RNA sequence: GCCCCUAUGGCGGAACUGGUAGACGCGUCCGACUCAAAAUCGGAUUCCGCAAGGAGUGCUGGUUCGAUUCCGGCUAGGGGCACCA
């Protein structure tokens, strides 16, 4: 039969138009069907869609289309994470307005996205740079402030000298700015913070409720929040050594059990006690200056030598009034963790040991391995940090460190120093408050006015949004808002005197911390959210399935979890505290790299040939040899990118989607290869040929289920596929779903060929079963290849669109086999096969297995020692 | 340094809860159709061996009738955190 090749270039736009005209994907909030919210992390409008976006959105679209077919009211929106520094860089370099640049990019990318045939509700599109969006973000900020979740404070902050802005802790990676890669410096600045630490405990413990999150992500967040249990310990300062007005030193420790191994105290250079001690001690003051100035970058801190300076201050040991210990200022103690002071136990901590050895301080072992000898156990170069037995610790001797911890904590909680207890159990978190001020233009303005009289004053609600000025100059380095001639000069809303706007904008991670909530009702002009759209039975939150890259495991996902809680605290949400019920982190798209004499070469400029079984690459332009390098994440700098547009132009969106979903499990990286894409396209044509040929001969046949023979086999293949593909999609195992579909097509192809060759003689049952199988096939591929599915559905002449059809229902009877093939093992090694009825009882299976030639031969007349029959699985004969 | 993950043919990977290892795809080889090519279709493809047969899921030891799967010890690769007291 001569069937024309499927032409995606003609078909795809046709169906995209049909879907849009039927408004199939525009979701109503009052739809009575059960809701399903599927969301992919929205893109930054950088200019072009890249293949990683395609993979991400293809996955989300499979879920959306599948859930829709299962009868859910599906919300599947798209928007733009549109604020950020690249727009300012483009403005500076190309003399364009950041807004114009951003919106031009959005236009391009939206057009590109539309060619992918994604089932998105574009009526809810939002861009975070739109005042209609960020006005609500300013409202949220002010509400958070009122609720005590925002704080303006002076702190040591990370300063990115290249982007000329401060950065949050989470945005410093290996001591460098996450965007610029510049070495980050520490600066003391007064900035705005979200008090995310107020929620440390809940953010940590609630991770356990996130059953459909990857363990890896939960673990990373748990480590980032970093909970530790310890003791606040107040050491009395020894008389005669304390600066005026000081009487104690408070330290935080997780090892109060090692208190008898203490040999010194160490405090941070900016600890108040250090400052006081330095008054009248020029040498100490000089040391403190050195610590503060020496190396501000994280990289320098890492390699810096551990140094200390004796303050002359002494503390008294809580369990021995005669025992005093020196207080050092040390360069490795951090002011912003714990109390900025520690006690050093050299035998139990390597860093303390190095410090003690350097300054000749005593080293007393207090924990030893259970099998060591207390009389001879020594610590010299390596600290002992494992579990063991307490020694040299008076009343703690012989205890486990855990028991000693409790004992010391109990005792010191009873004792008091001044009017407070000497010891206090304390849970400490590593998490820091979220610094959101950015000294940049292209972001959401912080809606605050600074008045010399009234201080920081919120912009009144009626004056929101605080809009960015349209005209802005990037000629000078630094913050353009600050340089703007008029923008910042306003009157104080409280006293009316001249005042000035806060010229900082919010971290762009704020924008993406609540966009998922805004999608539920982007039309609400008064409030960030509509409670009926987010909460309760009809409410959209939490997002049922969120899909994006692992690179957001901490930043975006932690901030969003904070935001949901803060929005609940301020009445913008009632139910949800966890924004994302299910999270899936997909792998990257990777590609081989090519390096020629003039540097990296793009795949499209390289020709690959096989010579003597070895792959060789050369430049298409001049034939010069190119080295084939490792497979790496696609990046502009290595030029190993492929353009989704090119692939879609030549093969169509369905092929691109299919290939991105096949082979590799979605959480792993997938390698883009031309052969793989060609293979996917081959399958597109195979499906089309199969369905088109079938449609021709089965034109007037009604779909049905086969009762016997070939017809039954076809029905079984079809019904099994429905079951398995559905299960695989629900588990997001797209690669397995695709493998099943290949199997189905592989089995239908010869079956249809024999119906065609028999034609008039083919029995009605076979034709009905084949018709049903083809209809199933079309609906099963529809989530991955929606355009092809429509074209096939149309060819089958069933009416309506594939995208409107319900997911086919399988008959459970047809998904099981009546005959079981048992592998028969001898001592665990397969020696034969046994085909027997499904209902055969264990005795019958055993008997039949023992009767096999191979088994008889091996038994040689003897009785087997044991026969194991696992129903429906295997037989093992033990001799 | 601490924490975590991964390891299966030439390649991507499959194998439910401990039950036939290598589904499916890519590549390669052989064949059909064709004047030829493309497209398509059929077959083969873990390794050793002509074969019978044997070996085999990073290495190593264990549990079990039976281990890719569970446990112990290693090796390699990847990721996260890192002066956090």
PDB file of N, CA and C in Angstrom, chain A residues 660-741:
ATOM      1  N   UNK A 660      13.676  13.396  23.124  1.00  0.00           N
ATOM      2  CA  UNK A 660      14.063  13.916  24.441  1.00  0.00           C
ATOM      3  C   UNK A 660      13.538  13.031  25.570  1.00  0.00           C
ATOM      4  N   UNK A 661      12.484  12.276  25.284  1.00  0.00           N
ATOM      5  CA  UNK A 661      11.873  11.461  26.329  1.00  0.00           C
ATOM      6  C   UNK A 661      12.345  10.020  26.286  1.00  0.00           C
ATOM      7  N   UNK A 662      12.929   9.593  25.181  1.00  0.00           N
ATOM      8  CA  UNK A 662      13.270   8.176  25.049  1.00  0.00           C
ATOM      9  C   UNK A 662      14.671   7.904  25.578  1.00  0.00           C
ATOM     10  N   UNK A 663      14.987   6.625  25.656  1.00  0.00           N
ATOM     11  CA  UNK A 663      16.316   6.153  26.064  1.00  0.00           C
ATOM     12  C   UNK A 663      16.682   6.448  27.516  1.00  0.00           C
ATOM     13  N   UNK A 664      17.119   7.666  27.792  1.00  0.00           N
ATOM     14  CA  UNK A 664      17.628   7.937  29.135  1.00  0.00           C
ATOM     15  C   UNK A 664      16.488   8.139  30.132  1.00  0.00           C
ATOM     16  N   UNK A 665      16.642   7.611  31.349  1.00  0.00           N
ATOM     17  CA  UNK A 665      15.659   7.936  32.380  1.00  0.00           C
ATOM     18  C   UNK A 665      15.650   9.451  32.586  1.00  0.00           C
ATOM     19  N   UNK A 666      14.478  10.027  32.805  1.00  0.00           N
ATOM     20  CA  UNK A 666      14.364  11.487  32.806  1.00  0.00           C
ATOM     21  C   UNK A 666      15.216  12.191  33.852  1.00  0.00           C
ATOM     22  N   UNK A 667      15.557  11.520  34.943  1.00  0.00           N
ATOM     23  CA  UNK A 667      16.358  12.198  35.967  1.00  0.00           C
ATOM     24  C   UNK A 667      17.835  12.219  35.594  1.00  0.00           C
ATOM     25  N   UNK A 668      18.203  11.422  34.589  1.00  0.00           N
ATOM     26  CA  UNK A 668      19.615  11.412  34.192  1.00  0.00           C
ATOM     27  C   UNK A 668      19.858  12.299  32.987  1.00  0.00           C
ATOM     28  N   UNK A 669      21.126  12.561  32.735  1.00  0.00           N
ATOM     29  CA  UNK A 669      21.477  13.349  31.568  1.00  0.00           C
ATOM     30  C   UNK A 669      21.178  12.539  30.308  1.00  0.00           C
ATOM     31  N   UNK A 670      20.825  13.229  29.262  1.00  0.00           N
ATOM     32  CA  UNK A 670      20.596  12.559  27.989  1.00  0.00           C
ATOM     33  C   UNK A 670      21.561  13.156  26.976  1.00  0.00           C
ATOM     34  N   UNK A 671      22.143  12.283  26.152  1.00  0.00           N
ATOM     35  CA  UNK A 671      23.071  12.796  25.146  1.00  0.00           C
ATOM     36  C   UNK A 671      22.332  13.020  23.847  1.00  0.00           C
ATOM     37  N   UNK A 672      22.462  14.203  23.318  1.00  0.00           N
ATOM     38  CA  UNK A 672      21.864  14.488  22.022  1.00  0.00           C
ATOM     39  C   UNK A 672      22.765  13.899  20.944  1.00  0.00           C
ATOM     40  N   UNK A 673      22.181  13.032  20.096  1.00  0.00           N
ATOM     41  CA  UNK A 673      22.935  12.536  18.943  1.00  0.00           C
ATOM     42  C   UNK A 673      22.051  12.650  17.706  1.00  0.00           C
ATOM     43  N   UNK A 674      22.677  12.900  16.575  1.00  0.00           N
ATOM     44  CA  UNK A 674      21.908  13.007  15.336  1.00  0.00           C
ATOM     45  C   UNK A 674      21.242  11.683  14.998  1.00  0.00           C
ATOM     46  N   UNK A 675      21.958  10.579  15.269  1.00  0.00           N
ATOM     47  CA  UNK A 675      21.390   9.259  14.991  1.00  0.00           C
ATOM     48  C   UNK A 675      20.137   9.023  15.821  1.00  0.00           C
ATOM     49  N   UNK A 676      20.186   9.450  17.056  1.00  0.00           N
ATOM     50  CA  UNK A 676      19.041   9.270  17.936  1.00  0.00           C
ATOM     51  C   UNK A 676      17.831  10.040  17.428  1.00  0.00           C
ATOM     52  N   UNK A 677      18.069  11.262  16.985  1.00  0.00           N
ATOM     53  CA  UNK A 677      16.974  12.073  16.470  1.00  0.00           C
ATOM     54  C   UNK A 677      16.412  11.446  15.199  1.00  0.00           C
ATOM     55  N   UNK A 678      17.308  10.952  14.345  1.00  0.00           N
ATOM     56  CA  UNK A 678      16.857  10.310  13.109  1.00  0.00           C
ATOM     57  C   UNK A 678      16.040   9.054  13.436  1.00  0.00           C
ATOM     58  N   UNK A 679      16.470   8.321  14.462  1.00  0.00           N
ATOM     59  CA  UNK A 679      15.759   7.116  14.876  1.00  0.00           C
ATOM     60  C   UNK A 679      14.366   7.444  15.373  1.00  0.00           C
ATOM     61  N   UNK A 680      14.263   8.526  16.124  1.00  0.00           N
ATOM     62  CA  UNK A 680      12.953   8.937  16.626  1.00  0.00           C
ATOM     63  C   UNK A 680      12.039   9.293  15.462  1.00  0.00           C
ATOM     64  N   UNK A 681      12.615   9.961  14.474  1.00  0.00           N
ATOM     65  CA  UNK A 681      11.800  10.339  13.325  1.00  0.00           C
ATOM     66  C   UNK A 681      11.345   9.109  12.527  1.00  0.00           C
ATOM     67  N   UNK A 682      12.215   8.113  12.469  1.00  0.00           N
ATOM     68  CA  UNK A 682      11.865   6.862  11.799  1.00  0.00           C
ATOM     69  C   UNK A 682      10.608   6.277  12.451  1.00  0.00           C
ATOM     70  N   UNK A 683      10.554   6.362  13.763  1.00  0.00           N
ATOM     71  CA  UNK A 683       9.401   5.809  14.471  1.00  0.00           C
ATOM     72  C   UNK A 683       8.132   6.610  14.156  1.00  0.00           C
ATOM     73  N   UNK A 684       8.278   7.916  14.065  1.00  0.00           N
ATOM     74  CA  UNK A 684       7.125   8.746  13.712  1.00  0.00           C
ATOM     75  C   UNK A 684       6.527   8.247  12.397  1.00  0.00           C
ATOM     76  N   UNK A 685       7.402   8.020  11.415  1.00  0.00           N
ATOM     77  CA  UNK A 685       6.926   7.562  10.105  1.00  0.00           C
ATOM     78  C   UNK A 685       6.347   6.153  10.185  1.00  0.00           C
ATOM     79  N   UNK A 686       6.931   5.305  11.028  1.00  0.00           N
ATOM     80  CA  UNK A 686       6.419   3.931  11.160  1.00  0.00           C
ATOM     81  C   UNK A 686       5.012   3.939  11.721  1.00  0.00           C
ATOM     82  N   UNK A 687       4.779   4.754  12.734  1.00  0.00           N
ATOM     83  CA  UNK A 687       3.449   4.831  13.336  1.00  0.00           C
ATOM     84  C   UNK A 687       2.454   5.336  12.299  1.00  0.00           C
ATOM     85  N   UNK A 688       2.878   6.369  11.584  1.00  0.00           N
ATOM     86  CA  UNK A 688       1.978   6.940  10.589  1.00  0.00           C
ATOM     87  C   UNK A 688       1.606   5.904   9.518  1.00  0.00           C
ATOM     88  N   UNK A 689       2.612   5.181   9.039  1.00  0.00           N
ATOM     89  CA  UNK A 689       2.371   4.184   8.002  1.00  0.00           C
ATOM     90  C   UNK A 689       1.432   3.092   8.525  1.00  0.00           C
ATOM     91  N   UNK A 690       1.720   2.646   9.739  1.00  0.00           N
ATOM     92  CA  UNK A 690       0.913   1.582  10.335  1.00  0.00           C
ATOM     93  C   UNK A 690      -0.550   2.015  10.444  1.00  0.00           C
ATOM     94  N   UNK A 691      -0.767   3.197  11.000  1.00  0.00           N
ATOM     95  CA  UNK A 691      -2.142   3.645  11.221  1.00  0.00           C
ATOM     96  C   UNK A 691      -2.816   3.959   9.887  1.00  0.00           C
ATOM     97  N   UNK A 692      -2.081   4.613   8.984  1.00  0.00           N
ATOM     98  CA  UNK A 692      -2.690   4.990   7.706  1.00  0.00           C
ATOM     99  C   UNK A 692      -3.054   3.743   6.901  1.00  0.00           C
ATOM    100  N   UNK A 693      -2.140   2.770   6.863  1.00  0.00           N
ATOM    101  CA  UNK A 693      -2.438   1.517   6.158  1.00  0.00           C
ATOM    102  C   UNK A 693      -3.622   0.815   6.805  1.00  0.00           C
ATOM    103  N   UNK A 694      -3.619   0.787   8.120  1.00  0.00           N
ATOM    104  CA  UNK A 694      -4.703   0.138   8.854  1.00  0.00           C
ATOM    105  C   UNK A 694      -6.023   0.838   8.602  1.00  0.00           C
ATOM    106  N   UNK A 695      -5.988   2.169   8.637  1.00  0.00           N
ATOM    107  CA  UNK A 695      -7.221   2.938   8.472  1.00  0.00           C
ATOM    108  C   UNK A 695      -7.860   2.612   7.128  1.00  0.00           C
ATOM    109  N   UNK A 696      -7.022   2.420   6.126  1.00  0.00           N
ATOM    110  CA  UNK A 696      -7.527   2.178   4.782  1.00  0.00           C
ATOM    111  C   UNK A 696      -8.329   0.876   4.712  1.00  0.00           C
ATOM    112  N   UNK A 697      -7.748  -0.194   5.317  1.00  0.00           N
ATOM    113  CA  UNK A 697      -8.409  -1.491   5.191  1.00  0.00           C
ATOM    114  C   UNK A 697      -9.492  -1.683   6.253  1.00  0.00           C
ATOM    115  N   UNK A 698      -9.390  -0.912   7.358  1.00  0.00           N
ATOM    116  CA  UNK A 698     -10.339  -1.112   8.450  1.00  0.00           C
ATOM    117  C   UNK A 698     -11.383  -0.006   8.478  1.00  0.00           C
ATOM    118  N   UNK A 699     -11.541   0.631   7.342  1.00  0.00           N
ATOM    119  CA  UNK A 699     -12.365   1.824   7.243  1.00  0.00           C
ATOM    120  C   UNK A 699     -13.746   1.637   7.865  1.00  0.00           C
ATOM    121  N   UNK A 700     -14.418   0.547   7.528  1.00  0.00           N
ATOM    122  CA  UNK A 700     -15.804   0.400   7.976  1.00  0.00           C
ATOM    123  C   UNK A 700     -15.925  -0.588   9.136  1.00  0.00           C
ATOM    124  N   UNK A 701     -14.766  -0.941   9.734  1.00  0.00           N
ATOM    125  CA  UNK A 701     -14.769  -1.939  10.801  1.00  0.00           C
ATOM    126  C   UNK A 701     -14.988  -1.255  12.156  1.00  0.00           C
ATOM    127  N   UNK A 702     -15.794  -1.880  13.029  1.00  0.00           N
ATOM    128  CA  UNK A 702     -15.956  -1.350  14.380  1.00  0.00           C
ATOM    129  C   UNK A 702     -14.903  -1.967  15.294  1.00  0.00           C
ATOM    130  N   UNK A 703     -14.357  -1.154  16.197  1.00  0.00           N
ATOM    131  CA  UNK A 703     -13.329  -1.657  17.107  1.00  0.00           C
ATOM    132  C   UNK A 703     -13.919  -2.683  18.058  1.00  0.00           C
ATOM    133  N   UNK A 704     -13.103  -3.697  18.382  1.00  0.00           N
ATOM    134  CA  UNK A 704     -13.579  -4.723  19.306  1.00  0.00           C
ATOM    135  C   UNK A 704     -12.410  -5.487  19.869  1.00  0.00           C
ATOM    136  N   UNK A 705     -12.734  -6.464  20.693  1.00  0.00           N
ATOM    137  CA  UNK A 705     -11.686  -7.246  21.331  1.00  0.00           C
ATOM    138  C   UNK A 705     -11.614  -8.621  20.704  1.00  0.00           C
ATOM    139  N   UNK A 706     -10.410  -9.092  20.419  1.00  0.00           N
ATOM    140  CA  UNK A 706     -10.229 -10.388  19.786  1.00  0.00           C
ATOM    141  C   UNK A 706     -10.472 -11.528  20.771  1.00  0.00           C
ATOM    142  N   UNK A 707     -11.088 -12.596  20.302  1.00  0.00           N
ATOM    143  CA  UNK A 707     -11.425 -13.706  21.197  1.00  0.00           C
ATOM    144  C   UNK A 707     -10.419 -14.838  21.170  1.00  0.00           C
ATOM    145  N   UNK A 708      -9.787 -15.027  20.042  1.00  0.00           N
ATOM    146  CA  UNK A 708      -8.860 -16.162  19.959  1.00  0.00           C
ATOM    147  C   UNK A 708      -7.793 -15.922  18.909  1.00  0.00           C
ATOM    148  N   UNK A 709      -6.783 -16.767  18.928  1.00  0.00           N
ATOM    149  CA  UNK A 709      -5.745 -16.756  17.904  1.00  0.00           C
ATOM    150  C   UNK A 709      -5.038 -15.409  17.781  1.00  0.00           C
ATOM    151  N   UNK A 710      -4.760 -15.044  16.530  1.00  0.00           N
ATOM    152  CA  UNK A 710      -4.049 -13.801  16.261  1.00  0.00           C
ATOM    153  C   UNK A 710      -4.808 -12.596  16.804  1.00  0.00           C
ATOM    154  N   UNK A 711      -6.119 -12.652  16.683  1.00  0.00           N
ATOM    155  CA  UNK A 711      -6.929 -11.531  17.152  1.00  0.00           C
ATOM    156  C   UNK A 711      -6.752 -11.341  18.647  1.00  0.00           C
ATOM    157  N   UNK A 712      -6.746 -12.453  19.374  1.00  0.00           N
ATOM    158  CA  UNK A 712      -6.562 -12.376  20.820  1.00  0.00           C
ATOM    159  C   UNK A 712      -5.173 -11.826  21.142  1.00  0.00           C
ATOM    160  N   UNK A 713      -4.171 -12.276  20.395  1.00  0.00           N
ATOM    161  CA  UNK A 713      -2.801 -11.810  20.633  1.00  0.00           C
ATOM    162  C   UNK A 713      -2.700 -10.303  20.436  1.00  0.00           C
ATOM    163  N   UNK A 714      -3.366  -9.800  19.391  1.00  0.00           N
ATOM    164  CA  UNK A 714      -3.357  -8.356  19.132  1.00  0.00           C
ATOM    165  C   UNK A 714      -4.036  -7.618  20.285  1.00  0.00           C
ATOM    166  N   UNK A 715      -5.168  -8.110  20.725  1.00  0.00           N
ATOM    167  CA  UNK A 715      -5.878  -7.443  21.816  1.00  0.00           C
ATOM    168  C   UNK A 715      -5.059  -7.455  23.094  1.00  0.00           C
ATOM    169  N   UNK A 716      -4.408  -8.592  23.346  1.00  0.00           N
ATOM    170  CA  UNK A 716      -3.596  -8.663  24.558  1.00  0.00           C
ATOM    171  C   UNK A 716      -2.458  -7.646  24.515  1.00  0.00           C
ATOM    172  N   UNK A 717      -1.804  -7.563  23.372  1.00  0.00           N
ATOM    173  CA  UNK A 717      -0.701  -6.606  23.247  1.00  0.00           C
ATOM    174  C   UNK A 717      -1.215  -5.189  23.500  1.00  0.00           C
ATOM    175  N   UNK A 718      -2.392  -4.887  22.932  1.00  0.00           N
ATOM    176  CA  UNK A 718      -2.928  -3.534  23.054  1.00  0.00           C
ATOM    177  C   UNK A 718      -3.313  -3.230  24.506  1.00  0.00           C
ATOM    178  N   UNK A 719      -4.019  -4.157  25.126  1.00  0.00           N
ATOM    179  CA  UNK A 719      -4.500  -3.891  26.484  1.00  0.00           C
ATOM    180  C   UNK A 719      -3.356  -3.865  27.499  1.00  0.00           C
ATOM    181  N   UNK A 720      -2.382  -4.754  27.302  1.00  0.00           N
ATOM    182  CA  UNK A 720      -1.203  -4.713  28.183  1.00  0.00           C
ATOM    183  C   UNK A 720      -0.495  -3.364  28.053  1.00  0.00           C
ATOM    184  N   UNK A 721      -0.410  -2.870  26.828  1.00  0.00           N
ATOM    185  CA  UNK A 721       0.276  -1.594  26.614  1.00  0.00           C
ATOM    186  C   UNK A 721      -0.445  -0.462  27.325  1.00  0.00           C
ATOM    187  N   UNK A 722      -1.764  -0.469  27.259  1.00  0.00           N
ATOM    188  CA  UNK A 722      -2.522   0.595  27.925  1.00  0.00           C
ATOM    189  C   UNK A 722      -2.185   0.605  29.413  1.00  0.00           C
ATOM    190  N   UNK A 723      -2.173  -0.588  30.003  1.00  0.00           N
ATOM    191  CA  UNK A 723      -1.890  -0.697  31.428  1.00  0.00           C
ATOM    192  C   UNK A 723      -0.478  -0.191  31.738  1.00  0.00           C
ATOM    193  N   UNK A 724       0.485  -0.701  30.981  1.00  0.00           N
ATOM    194  CA  UNK A 724       1.877  -0.397  31.300  1.00  0.00           C
ATOM    195  C   UNK A 724       2.256   1.042  30.990  1.00  0.00           C
ATOM    196  N   UNK A 725       1.805   1.547  29.856  1.00  0.00           N
ATOM    197  CA  UNK A 725       2.164   2.924  29.496  1.00  0.00           C
ATOM    198  C   UNK A 725       1.579   3.890  30.531  1.00  0.00           C
ATOM    199  N   UNK A 726       0.342   3.626  30.955  1.00  0.00           N
ATOM    200  CA  UNK A 726      -0.275   4.468  31.979  1.00  0.00           C
ATOM    201  C   UNK A 726       0.525   4.440  33.270  1.00  0.00           C
ATOM    202  N   UNK A 727       0.917   3.240  33.688  1.00  0.00           N
ATOM    203  CA  UNK A 727       1.694   3.130  34.931  1.00  0.00           C
ATOM    204  C   UNK A 727       3.040   3.843  34.797  1.00  0.00           C
ATOM    205  N   UNK A 728       3.663   3.660  33.645  1.00  0.00           N
ATOM    206  CA  UNK A 728       4.977   4.283  33.442  1.00  0.00           C
ATOM    207  C   UNK A 728       4.879   5.808  33.442  1.00  0.00           C
ATOM    208  N   UNK A 729       3.860   6.343  32.796  1.00  0.00           N
ATOM    209  CA  UNK A 729       3.731   7.807  32.777  1.00  0.00           C
ATOM    210  C   UNK A 729       3.477   8.321  34.194  1.00  0.00           C
ATOM    211  N   UNK A 730       2.673   7.595  34.956  1.00  0.00           N
ATOM    212  CA  UNK A 730       2.414   8.061  36.318  1.00  0.00           C
ATOM    213  C   UNK A 730       3.684   8.086  37.155  1.00  0.00           C
ATOM    214  N   UNK A 731       4.587   7.165  36.852  1.00  0.00           N
ATOM    215  CA  UNK A 731       5.874   7.159  37.564  1.00  0.00           C
ATOM    216  C   UNK A 731       6.891   8.078  36.890  1.00  0.00           C
ATOM    217  N   UNK A 732       6.471   8.788  35.870  1.00  0.00           N
ATOM    218  CA  UNK A 732       7.339   9.664  35.076  1.00  0.00           C
ATOM    219  C   UNK A 732       8.482   8.885  34.425  1.00  0.00           C
ATOM    220  N   UNK A 733       8.247   7.573  34.217  1.00  0.00           N
ATOM    221  CA  UNK A 733       9.263   6.741  33.560  1.00  0.00           C
ATOM    222  C   UNK A 733       8.991   6.782  32.061  1.00  0.00           C
ATOM    223  N   UNK A 734       9.226   7.950  31.467  1.00  0.00           N
ATOM    224  CA  UNK A 734       8.882   8.142  30.064  1.00  0.00           C
ATOM    225  C   UNK A 734       9.669   7.215  29.156  1.00  0.00           C
ATOM    226  N   UNK A 735      10.914   6.937  29.510  1.00  0.00           N
ATOM    227  CA  UNK A 735      11.731   6.062  28.671  1.00  0.00           C
ATOM    228  C   UNK A 735      11.144   4.654  28.614  1.00  0.00           C
ATOM    229  N   UNK A 736      10.571   4.209  29.733  1.00  0.00           N
ATOM    230  CA  UNK A 736       9.968   2.869  29.727  1.00  0.00           C
ATOM    231  C   UNK A 736       8.652   2.868  28.954  1.00  0.00           C
ATOM    232  N   UNK A 737       7.870   3.932  29.122  1.00  0.00           N
ATOM    233  CA  UNK A 737       6.610   4.034  28.371  1.00  0.00           C
ATOM    234  C   UNK A 737       6.913   3.964  26.882  1.00  0.00           C
ATOM    235  N   UNK A 738       7.977   4.643  26.487  1.00  0.00           N
ATOM    236  CA  UNK A 738       8.328   4.674  25.069  1.00  0.00           C
ATOM    237  C   UNK A 738       8.776   3.299  24.582  1.00  0.00           C
ATOM    238  N   UNK A 739       9.530   2.579  25.408  1.00  0.00           N
ATOM    239  CA  UNK A 739       9.955   1.221  25.040  1.00  0.00           C
ATOM    240  C   UNK A 739       8.732   0.325  24.823  1.00  0.00           C
ATOM    241  N   UNK A 740       7.714   0.488  25.682  1.00  0.00           N
ATOM    242  CA  UNK A 740       6.488  -0.320  25.523  1.00  0.00           C
ATOM    243  C   UNK A 740       5.814  -0.012  24.194  1.00  0.00           C
ATOM    244  N   UNK A 741       5.828   1.268  23.830  1.00  0.00           N
ATOM    245  CA  UNK A 741       5.158   1.657  22.597  1.00  0.00           C
ATOM    246  C   UNK A 741       5.889   1.115  21.377  1.00  0.00           C
TER     247      UNK A 741
END
